[in-house]
Amino acid sequence: MSSDSPDRGEPRVLLTAAQIDEIIARLAAAMSARYPDGAVLIGVLRGSVPFLADLVRAMTVPVSVDFMAITPYTPDSGRVRLLKDLDLDIAGRDAVIVEDIVDTGLSTAFLRSELERRRPRSVAVCTLLDRRVRRVVPVEIDFAGAEVSDSFVIGFGLDHEGRYRNLRLIAAADMELLAADPDAYVPVLYGSGD
Ligand code: IMP
Ligand code: MG
């Protein structure tokens, strides 16, 4: 069993809000240093939104923001498809794909090849979380936040059936528990309200 696996019934906090802030400050500094003339940051909907919002505000160079959406890879579909394309033209510009987590790498590899066809000056990948143990296709990651092991994670953009995205922390979830009840962690993670 991996060290960050959840305890029964209690999600295990992997990253506190303060730790996430520190990671984002480090990534923003590295990206600001790499792109003194700015870059186009491309958020992958919807999981990257909280991360992207904090990242751009911590960067100290001019950035543009755009979004893409894709269908997740499933064994049935056998491929990833584009659901929402960029509005901006990235030809000749430095583009950075911003992801919540790179897991199998299939989404990121697909997005990178899509973007490369548009003749940008460069394409880089920035991800808050990197789960290398699950990689199916190799992906070069230029800016990586934290590495996580095999457990499913929720919070700070990462969801289970649309829930938990707005948590300030990131926790490892017990998938058996969530499969039985997707709201299982709502009381403990959102409190009782008093
Ligand atoms: P990949 O194509 O397998 O690398 O992963 C693509 C997407 O799957 C990520 O951008 C996430 O939206 C989602 N994902 C992968 N692992 C997790 C997780 O542990 N929690 C929530 N979403 C995840
Ligand atoms: Mg995602």
PDB file of C-alpha atoms and ligand atoms in Angstrom:
ATOM      1  CA  MET A   1       0.000   0.000   0.000  1.00  0.00           C
ATOM      2  CA  SER A   2       1.321   3.442  -0.867  1.00  0.00           C
ATOM      3  CA  SER A   3       2.223   5.928   1.835  1.00  0.00           C
ATOM      4  CA  ASP A   4      -0.394   8.453   0.779  1.00  0.00           C
ATOM      5  CA  SER A   5      -3.322   6.055   0.713  1.00  0.00           C
ATOM      6  CA  PRO A   6      -6.406   7.230   2.578  1.00  0.00           C
ATOM      7  CA  ASP A   7      -7.482   5.895   5.962  1.00  0.00           C
ATOM      8  CA  ARG A   8     -10.912   4.283   5.950  1.00  0.00           C
ATOM      9  CA  GLY A   9     -13.535   6.990   5.938  1.00  0.00           C
ATOM     10  CA  GLU A  10     -11.052   9.832   6.390  1.00  0.00           C
ATOM     11  CA  PRO A  11      -9.477  11.431   3.344  1.00  0.00           C
ATOM     12  CA  ARG A  12      -5.764  11.832   3.912  1.00  0.00           C
ATOM     13  CA  VAL A  13      -4.502  15.364   3.349  1.00  0.00           C
ATOM     14  CA  LEU A  14      -1.586  15.270   0.903  1.00  0.00           C
ATOM     15  CA  LEU A  15      -1.136  19.018   0.455  1.00  0.00           C
ATOM     16  CA  THR A  16      -2.452  21.764   2.701  1.00  0.00           C
ATOM     17  CA  ALA A  17      -3.529  25.133   1.307  1.00  0.00           C
ATOM     18  CA  ALA A  18      -0.236  26.622   2.536  1.00  0.00           C
ATOM     19  CA  GLN A  19       1.795  23.922   0.802  1.00  0.00           C
ATOM     20  CA  ILE A  20      -0.128  24.461  -2.445  1.00  0.00           C
ATOM     21  CA  ASP A  21       0.583  28.206  -2.193  1.00  0.00           C
ATOM     22  CA  GLU A  22       4.304  27.478  -1.801  1.00  0.00           C
ATOM     23  CA  ILE A  23       4.340  25.151  -4.806  1.00  0.00           C
ATOM     24  CA  ILE A  24       2.529  27.728  -6.948  1.00  0.00           C
ATOM     25  CA  ALA A  25       4.913  30.498  -5.873  1.00  0.00           C
ATOM     26  CA  ARG A  26       7.869  28.320  -6.908  1.00  0.00           C
ATOM     27  CA  LEU A  27       6.327  27.408 -10.277  1.00  0.00           C
ATOM     28  CA  ALA A  28       5.330  31.024 -10.977  1.00  0.00           C
ATOM     29  CA  ALA A  29       8.871  32.226 -10.255  1.00  0.00           C
ATOM     30  CA  ALA A  30      10.368  29.585 -12.556  1.00  0.00           C
ATOM     31  CA  MET A  31       7.912  30.399 -15.334  1.00  0.00           C
ATOM     32  CA  SER A  32       8.381  34.158 -14.990  1.00  0.00           C
ATOM     33  CA  ALA A  33      12.143  33.630 -15.278  1.00  0.00           C
ATOM     34  CA  ARG A  34      11.754  31.384 -18.324  1.00  0.00           C
ATOM     35  CA  TYR A  35       9.372  33.732 -20.182  1.00  0.00           C
ATOM     36  CA  PRO A  36      10.514  37.326 -19.556  1.00  0.00           C
ATOM     37  CA  ASP A  37       8.462  38.468 -22.579  1.00  0.00           C
ATOM     38  CA  GLY A  38       5.386  36.580 -21.443  1.00  0.00           C
ATOM     39  CA  ALA A  39       3.574  33.446 -22.554  1.00  0.00           C
ATOM     40  CA  VAL A  40       0.154  32.051 -23.387  1.00  0.00           C
ATOM     41  CA  LEU A  41      -1.083  29.830 -20.566  1.00  0.00           C
ATOM     42  CA  ILE A  42      -3.562  27.219 -21.726  1.00  0.00           C
ATOM     43  CA  GLY A  43      -5.752  25.738 -19.021  1.00  0.00           C
ATOM     44  CA  VAL A  44      -7.241  22.304 -19.559  1.00  0.00           C
ATOM     45  CA  LEU A  45     -10.879  22.474 -18.470  1.00  0.00           C
ATOM     46  CA  ARG A  46     -12.042  22.030 -15.876  1.00  0.00           C
ATOM     47  CA  GLY A  47      -9.562  20.712 -13.299  1.00  0.00           C
ATOM     48  CA  SER A  48      -6.831  23.276 -13.930  1.00  0.00           C
ATOM     49  CA  VAL A  49      -8.960  26.356 -13.173  1.00  0.00           C
ATOM     50  CA  PRO A  50      -8.062  27.009  -9.483  1.00  0.00           C
ATOM     51  CA  PHE A  51      -4.402  26.264 -10.177  1.00  0.00           C
ATOM     52  CA  LEU A  52      -4.285  28.471 -13.282  1.00  0.00           C
ATOM     53  CA  ALA A  53      -6.036  31.335 -11.479  1.00  0.00           C
ATOM     54  CA  ASP A  54      -3.474  31.354  -8.671  1.00  0.00           C
ATOM     55  CA  LEU A  55      -0.537  30.709 -10.999  1.00  0.00           C
ATOM     56  CA  VAL A  56      -1.187  33.674 -13.305  1.00  0.00           C
ATOM     57  CA  ARG A  57      -1.595  36.020 -10.346  1.00  0.00           C
ATOM     58  CA  ALA A  58       1.737  34.874  -8.887  1.00  0.00           C
ATOM     59  CA  MET A  59       3.558  35.409 -12.198  1.00  0.00           C
ATOM     60  CA  THR A  60       5.392  38.686 -12.729  1.00  0.00           C
ATOM     61  CA  VAL A  61       5.427  38.781 -16.561  1.00  0.00           C
ATOM     62  CA  PRO A  62       2.554  39.557 -18.944  1.00  0.00           C
ATOM     63  CA  VAL A  63       0.523  36.447 -19.753  1.00  0.00           C
ATOM     64  CA  SER A  64      -2.473  35.607 -21.898  1.00  0.00           C
ATOM     65  CA  VAL A  65      -4.927  32.939 -20.805  1.00  0.00           C
ATOM     66  CA  ASP A  66      -6.921  30.558 -22.939  1.00  0.00           C
ATOM     67  CA  PHE A  67      -8.658  27.214 -22.442  1.00  0.00           C
ATOM     68  CA  MET A  68      -9.068  23.864 -24.118  1.00  0.00           C
ATOM     69  CA  ALA A  69     -11.394  21.002 -23.248  1.00  0.00           C
ATOM     70  CA  ILE A  70     -11.010  17.376 -24.239  1.00  0.00           C
ATOM     71  CA  THR A  71     -12.904  14.160 -23.755  1.00  0.00           C
ATOM     72  CA  PRO A  72     -11.116  11.825 -21.380  1.00  0.00           C
ATOM     73  CA  TYR A  73      -9.535   8.745 -22.827  1.00  0.00           C
ATOM     74  CA  THR A  74     -11.572   5.589 -22.186  1.00  0.00           C
ATOM     75  CA  PRO A  75     -10.771   2.055 -23.299  1.00  0.00           C
ATOM     76  CA  ASP A  76     -14.024   2.240 -25.317  1.00  0.00           C
ATOM     77  CA  SER A  77     -13.192   5.445 -27.189  1.00  0.00           C
ATOM     78  CA  GLY A  78      -9.526   4.470 -27.465  1.00  0.00           C
ATOM     79  CA  ARG A  79      -8.613   8.099 -28.062  1.00  0.00           C
ATOM     80  CA  VAL A  80      -8.827  11.649 -26.761  1.00  0.00           C
ATOM     81  CA  ARG A  81     -10.933  14.215 -28.645  1.00  0.00           C
ATOM     82  CA  LEU A  82     -10.994  18.010 -28.648  1.00  0.00           C
ATOM     83  CA  LEU A  83     -14.239  19.468 -27.230  1.00  0.00           C
ATOM     84  CA  LYS A  84     -13.236  23.120 -27.016  1.00  0.00           C
ATOM     85  CA  ASP A  85     -10.453  24.684 -29.026  1.00  0.00           C
ATOM     86  CA  LEU A  86      -8.350  27.772 -28.342  1.00  0.00           C
ATOM     87  CA  ASP A  87      -9.650  31.209 -29.235  1.00  0.00           C
ATOM     88  CA  LEU A  88      -6.140  32.680 -29.437  1.00  0.00           C
ATOM     89  CA  ASP A  89      -3.648  32.174 -32.256  1.00  0.00           C
ATOM     90  CA  ILE A  90      -0.444  30.816 -30.702  1.00  0.00           C
ATOM     91  CA  ALA A  91       1.699  30.922 -33.870  1.00  0.00           C
ATOM     92  CA  GLY A  92       5.140  32.281 -32.970  1.00  0.00           C
ATOM     93  CA  ARG A  93       4.293  32.463 -29.265  1.00  0.00           C
ATOM     94  CA  ASP A  94       5.444  30.553 -26.196  1.00  0.00           C
ATOM     95  CA  ALA A  95       2.582  28.300 -25.087  1.00  0.00           C
ATOM     96  CA  VAL A  96       2.293  26.508 -21.759  1.00  0.00           C
ATOM     97  CA  ILE A  97      -0.250  23.736 -21.151  1.00  0.00           C
ATOM     98  CA  VAL A  98      -1.505  24.014 -17.554  1.00  0.00           C
ATOM     99  CA  GLU A  99      -2.820  20.767 -16.049  1.00  0.00           C
ATOM    100  CA  ASP A 100      -4.145  19.761 -12.635  1.00  0.00           C
ATOM    101  CA  ILE A 101      -2.504  16.332 -12.857  1.00  0.00           C
ATOM    102  CA  VAL A 102      -0.622  14.321 -15.462  1.00  0.00           C
ATOM    103  CA  ASP A 103      -1.641  10.729 -14.910  1.00  0.00           C
ATOM    104  CA  THR A 104      -1.412   8.335 -17.886  1.00  0.00           C
ATOM    105  CA  GLY A 105      -0.087  11.249 -19.959  1.00  0.00           C
ATOM    106  CA  LEU A 106      -2.568  10.550 -22.769  1.00  0.00           C
ATOM    107  CA  SER A 107      -4.339  13.924 -22.437  1.00  0.00           C
ATOM    108  CA  THR A 108      -1.146  15.933 -22.272  1.00  0.00           C
ATOM    109  CA  ALA A 109       0.490  14.069 -25.168  1.00  0.00           C
ATOM    110  CA  PHE A 110      -2.612  14.699 -27.292  1.00  0.00           C
ATOM    111  CA  LEU A 111      -2.760  18.405 -26.389  1.00  0.00           C
ATOM    112  CA  ARG A 112       0.933  18.898 -27.024  1.00  0.00           C
ATOM    113  CA  SER A 113       0.727  17.434 -30.520  1.00  0.00           C
ATOM    114  CA  GLU A 114      -2.395  19.525 -31.239  1.00  0.00           C
ATOM    115  CA  LEU A 115      -0.597  22.708 -30.188  1.00  0.00           C
ATOM    116  CA  GLU A 116       2.631  21.907 -31.997  1.00  0.00           C
ATOM    117  CA  ARG A 117       0.777  21.827 -35.329  1.00  0.00           C
ATOM    118  CA  ARG A 118      -0.025  25.529 -34.874  1.00  0.00           C
ATOM    119  CA  ARG A 119       3.620  26.559 -35.114  1.00  0.00           C
ATOM    120  CA  PRO A 120       4.109  28.177 -31.713  1.00  0.00           C
ATOM    121  CA  ARG A 121       7.634  29.259 -30.771  1.00  0.00           C
ATOM    122  CA  SER A 122       7.563  26.665 -27.980  1.00  0.00           C
ATOM    123  CA  VAL A 123       5.197  24.389 -26.090  1.00  0.00           C
ATOM    124  CA  ALA A 124       5.805  23.549 -22.436  1.00  0.00           C
ATOM    125  CA  VAL A 125       3.833  21.620 -19.828  1.00  0.00           C
ATOM    126  CA  CYS A 126       3.124  22.831 -16.299  1.00  0.00           C
ATOM    127  CA  THR A 127       1.265  20.537 -13.913  1.00  0.00           C
ATOM    128  CA  LEU A 128       0.359  20.901 -10.268  1.00  0.00           C
ATOM    129  CA  LEU A 129       0.572  17.133  -9.689  1.00  0.00           C
ATOM    130  CA  ASP A 130       2.545  14.421 -11.429  1.00  0.00           C
ATOM    131  CA  ARG A 131       1.614  10.756 -11.011  1.00  0.00           C
ATOM    132  CA  ARG A 132       4.492   9.128 -12.827  1.00  0.00           C
ATOM    133  CA  VAL A 133       3.679   5.588 -11.638  1.00  0.00           C
ATOM    134  CA  ARG A 134       0.621   5.573 -13.938  1.00  0.00           C
ATOM    135  CA  ARG A 135       2.291   6.878 -17.075  1.00  0.00           C
ATOM    136  CA  VAL A 136       1.312   5.106 -20.315  1.00  0.00           C
ATOM    137  CA  VAL A 137       2.943   7.501 -22.789  1.00  0.00           C
ATOM    138  CA  PRO A 138       6.095   9.506 -22.033  1.00  0.00           C
ATOM    139  CA  VAL A 139       5.452  13.228 -21.449  1.00  0.00           C
ATOM    140  CA  GLU A 140       8.101  15.840 -20.898  1.00  0.00           C
ATOM    141  CA  ILE A 141       7.064  18.052 -17.968  1.00  0.00           C
ATOM    142  CA  ASP A 142       8.753  21.430 -17.806  1.00  0.00           C
ATOM    143  CA  PHE A 143       7.218  22.751 -14.580  1.00  0.00           C
ATOM    144  CA  ALA A 144       6.051  20.153 -12.029  1.00  0.00           C
ATOM    145  CA  GLY A 145       4.476  20.888  -8.649  1.00  0.00           C
ATOM    146  CA  ALA A 146       4.354  17.746  -6.487  1.00  0.00           C
ATOM    147  CA  GLU A 147       4.620  14.069  -7.262  1.00  0.00           C
ATOM    148  CA  VAL A 148       1.814  11.822  -6.013  1.00  0.00           C
ATOM    149  CA  SER A 149       1.563   8.043  -5.878  1.00  0.00           C
ATOM    150  CA  ASP A 150      -1.254   5.773  -6.915  1.00  0.00           C
ATOM    151  CA  SER A 151      -4.223   6.979  -4.807  1.00  0.00           C
ATOM    152  CA  PHE A 152      -7.007   8.979  -6.454  1.00  0.00           C
ATOM    153  CA  VAL A 153      -6.873  12.594  -5.310  1.00  0.00           C
ATOM    154  CA  ILE A 154      -9.523  15.296  -4.829  1.00  0.00           C
ATOM    155  CA  GLY A 155      -9.498  19.040  -4.149  1.00  0.00           C
ATOM    156  CA  PHE A 156      -8.057  22.232  -5.657  1.00  0.00           C
ATOM    157  CA  GLY A 157      -9.649  21.547  -9.049  1.00  0.00           C
ATOM    158  CA  LEU A 158      -9.514  17.761  -8.902  1.00  0.00           C
ATOM    159  CA  ASP A 159     -12.953  16.204  -8.771  1.00  0.00           C
ATOM    160  CA  HIS A 160     -14.819  12.992  -8.250  1.00  0.00           C
ATOM    161  CA  GLU A 161     -18.020  13.115 -10.311  1.00  0.00           C
ATOM    162  CA  GLY A 162     -17.903  16.908 -10.289  1.00  0.00           C
ATOM    163  CA  ARG A 163     -17.545  17.209  -6.531  1.00  0.00           C
ATOM    164  CA  TYR A 164     -14.707  18.550  -4.350  1.00  0.00           C
ATOM    165  CA  ARG A 165     -13.122  20.900  -6.909  1.00  0.00           C
ATOM    166  CA  ASN A 166     -13.400  23.953  -4.670  1.00  0.00           C
ATOM    167  CA  LEU A 167     -11.465  22.571  -1.702  1.00  0.00           C
ATOM    168  CA  ARG A 168      -8.355  24.559  -0.733  1.00  0.00           C
ATOM    169  CA  LEU A 169      -6.437  21.340   0.004  1.00  0.00           C
ATOM    170  CA  ILE A 170      -5.632  18.146  -1.865  1.00  0.00           C
ATOM    171  CA  ALA A 171      -6.513  14.799  -0.282  1.00  0.00           C
ATOM    172  CA  ALA A 172      -6.193  11.119  -1.204  1.00  0.00           C
ATOM    173  CA  ALA A 173      -9.603   9.489  -1.513  1.00  0.00           C
ATOM    174  CA  ASP A 174     -10.822   5.990  -0.786  1.00  0.00           C
ATOM    175  CA  MET A 175     -12.354   5.029  -4.126  1.00  0.00           C
ATOM    176  CA  GLU A 176     -14.439   2.185  -2.682  1.00  0.00           C
ATOM    177  CA  LEU A 177     -16.073   4.651  -0.344  1.00  0.00           C
ATOM    178  CA  LEU A 178     -16.687   7.233  -3.101  1.00  0.00           C
ATOM    179  CA  ALA A 179     -18.007   4.570  -5.465  1.00  0.00           C
ATOM    180  CA  ALA A 180     -20.613   3.649  -2.856  1.00  0.00           C
ATOM    181  CA  ASP A 181     -21.401   7.296  -2.036  1.00  0.00           C
ATOM    182  CA  PRO A 182     -19.903  10.168  -4.085  1.00  0.00           C
ATOM    183  CA  ASP A 183     -20.790  12.586  -1.258  1.00  0.00           C
ATOM    184  CA  ALA A 184     -19.044  10.474   1.399  1.00  0.00           C
ATOM    185  CA  TYR A 185     -16.412  13.142   2.095  1.00  0.00           C
ATOM    186  CA  VAL A 186     -18.723  16.159   2.034  1.00  0.00           C
ATOM    187  CA  PRO A 187     -19.332  16.323   5.821  1.00  0.00           C
ATOM    188  CA  VAL A 188     -15.692  15.903   6.793  1.00  0.00           C
ATOM    189  CA  LEU A 189     -14.202  18.154   4.080  1.00  0.00           C
ATOM    190  CA  TYR A 190     -16.783  20.936   4.099  1.00  0.00           C
ATOM    191  CA  GLY A 191     -17.638  20.815   7.781  1.00  0.00           C
ATOM    192  CA  SER A 192     -21.091  21.016   9.244  1.00  0.00           C
ATOM    193  CA  GLY A 193     -21.336  24.749   8.673  1.00  0.00           C
ATOM    194  CA  ASP A 194     -21.248  25.690  12.350  1.00  0.00           C
TER     195      ASP A 194
HETATM  196  P1  IMP B   1      -4.298  11.518 -18.042  1.00  0.00           P
HETATM  197  O1  IMP B   1      -4.757  11.732 -19.451  1.00  0.00           O
HETATM  198  O2  IMP B   1      -4.498  10.084 -17.611  1.00  0.00           O
HETATM  199  O3  IMP B   1      -2.868  11.968 -17.806  1.00  0.00           O
HETATM  200  O4  IMP B   1      -5.203  12.336 -17.049  1.00  0.00           O
HETATM  201  C1  IMP B   1      -6.058  13.273 -17.495  1.00  0.00           C
HETATM  202  C2  IMP B   1      -7.025  13.806 -16.497  1.00  0.00           C
HETATM  203  O5  IMP B   1      -7.603  12.797 -15.657  1.00  0.00           O
HETATM  204  C3  IMP B   1      -6.449  14.828 -15.540  1.00  0.00           C
HETATM  205  O6  IMP B   1      -6.290  16.077 -16.137  1.00  0.00           O
HETATM  206  C4  IMP B   1      -7.548  14.834 -14.494  1.00  0.00           C
HETATM  207  O7  IMP B   1      -8.599  15.685 -14.910  1.00  0.00           O
HETATM  208  C5  IMP B   1      -8.030  13.406 -14.469  1.00  0.00           C
HETATM  209  N1  IMP B   1      -7.424  12.720 -13.301  1.00  0.00           N
HETATM  210  C6  IMP B   1      -6.385  11.863 -13.304  1.00  0.00           C
HETATM  211  N2  IMP B   1      -6.115  11.430 -12.056  1.00  0.00           N
HETATM  212  C7  IMP B   1      -7.008  12.041 -11.243  1.00  0.00           C
HETATM  213  C8  IMP B   1      -7.229  12.014  -9.810  1.00  0.00           C
HETATM  214  O8  IMP B   1      -6.538  11.355  -9.019  1.00  0.00           O
HETATM  215  N3  IMP B   1      -8.259  12.783  -9.354  1.00  0.00           N
HETATM  216  C9  IMP B   1      -9.038  13.554 -10.171  1.00  0.00           C
HETATM  217  N4  IMP B   1      -8.859  13.610 -11.505  1.00  0.00           N
HETATM  218  C10 IMP B   1      -7.848  12.871 -12.037  1.00  0.00           C
HETATM  219 MG    MG B   2      -8.219  17.519 -16.127  1.00  0.00          MG
END
